[in-house]
Amino acid sequence: MQSTEAMLAFYRALGLQIRETPNAIAVYVGDQMINFHRPTLWQDAKFTLRAPAAKPPCGDLCFVWDGTPASLKAMLDRAGVKMVEGPVDRQGGRRRTGSSVYVRDPDGNLLEFMIYS
């Protein structure tokens, strides 16, 4: 994470629950959790539970959106988040085609919201 404040504001604006610890921020998405390591952790050579050369922005995350395309657009608009691409048809984690919308978080990580019909 380059800016803790920017990341917290971004994910809170999306309406997600957040838990902060001294070394990380956990963002809860449904039953899933994303850990963002603070610079004090990812710059520590003793910390090895990460990709060997991981430096922001290195994330590419996909979330299933249970709402409609209109409700996704409304949520992104309320949060002030600009779409990078989409909606476009993509193969998803459910091994079928869905409609994807892509955005970036403050560190530049790519976030995909997949809507299955």
XYZ file of C-alpha atoms in Angstrom:
117
model
C 0.000 0.000 0.000
C 1.333 3.362 -0.961
C -1.245 5.462 0.933
C -3.129 3.930 3.838
C -5.547 6.858 4.019
C -6.442 6.670 0.317
C -7.000 2.900 0.459
C -9.200 3.157 3.552
C -11.287 5.928 2.002
C -11.665 4.013 -1.283
C -12.828 0.713 0.227
C -15.066 2.445 2.775
C -16.695 4.407 -0.067
C -17.490 1.039 -1.676
C -19.310 0.129 1.551
C -16.936 -2.652 2.626
C -16.053 -3.560 6.212
C -12.470 -2.864 7.249
C -10.273 -4.029 10.122
C -6.964 -2.275 10.772
C -3.891 -3.757 12.444
C -0.441 -2.187 12.849
C 0.916 -4.060 9.804
C -2.112 -4.593 7.572
C -5.614 -3.625 6.614
C -8.203 -6.364 6.105
C -11.066 -5.589 3.732
C -14.064 -7.916 3.949
C -15.973 -8.756 0.768
C -18.763 -11.192 1.629
C -17.068 -14.264 3.125
C -13.706 -13.280 1.634
C -10.948 -11.149 3.090
C -8.287 -9.143 1.271
C -5.160 -8.215 3.214
C -3.295 -5.069 2.249
C 0.154 -4.980 3.812
C 1.376 -1.644 5.078
C 4.822 -0.552 3.771
C 6.389 -1.387 7.141
C 5.489 -5.026 6.478
C 6.081 -5.484 2.738
C 9.402 -3.636 2.930
C 10.614 -5.957 5.719
C 12.911 -8.651 4.246
C 11.901 -11.015 7.069
C 8.274 -11.003 5.889
C 8.023 -13.829 3.339
C 4.285 -14.604 3.132
C 3.927 -12.645 -0.108
C 4.987 -12.817 -3.727
C 8.801 -12.604 -3.936
C 8.812 -9.338 -5.899
C 5.448 -7.927 -4.879
C 5.228 -4.150 -4.930
C 2.081 -2.084 -5.450
C 0.244 -2.144 -7.799
C 0.337 -5.901 -8.213
C -3.236 -6.959 -7.396
C -5.847 -8.231 -9.845
C -8.975 -9.211 -7.940
C -12.378 -10.374 -9.172
C -15.584 -10.063 -7.145
C -18.999 -11.469 -8.010
C -21.584 -8.670 -7.917
C -25.010 -10.057 -7.007
C -26.834 -6.905 -8.059
C -27.703 -5.505 -11.451
C -25.411 -3.574 -13.788
C -27.374 -0.430 -12.853
C -26.851 -1.007 -9.107
C -23.112 -1.559 -9.664
C -22.858 1.658 -11.673
C -24.790 3.534 -8.973
C -22.471 2.215 -6.236
C -19.354 3.172 -8.207
C -20.797 6.620 -8.979
C -21.624 7.215 -5.276
C -18.068 6.212 -4.372
C -16.614 8.463 -7.085
C -14.907 5.491 -8.744
C -14.248 5.678 -12.482
C -14.719 2.581 -14.638
C -11.563 1.595 -16.527
C -13.322 -0.831 -18.870
C -16.668 -2.525 -19.282
C -19.110 -3.850 -19.190
C -17.503 -6.631 -21.260
C -18.182 -10.375 -21.441
C -15.536 -12.478 -19.681
C -15.083 -16.030 -18.451
C -15.488 -15.985 -14.679
C -14.716 -18.028 -11.603
C -18.016 -19.870 -11.931
C -16.629 -21.232 -15.213
C -19.168 -19.451 -17.337
C -19.466 -16.104 -19.023
C -20.497 -13.029 -17.128
C -20.375 -9.288 -17.638
C -17.342 -7.556 -16.110
C -16.642 -3.983 -15.096
C -13.082 -2.956 -14.176
C -11.905 -0.201 -11.814
C -8.634 0.629 -10.035
C -8.056 1.322 -6.365
C -5.780 4.161 -5.174
C -2.654 1.970 -5.521
C -3.597 1.015 -9.080
C -4.684 -2.549 -8.289
C -7.205 -3.831 -10.823
C -10.636 -4.733 -9.427
C -13.114 -6.659 -11.559
C -16.814 -6.841 -10.690
C -18.425 -9.841 -12.443
C -22.183 -10.046 -12.928
C -23.686 -13.413 -13.876
C -27.155 -13.441 -15.395
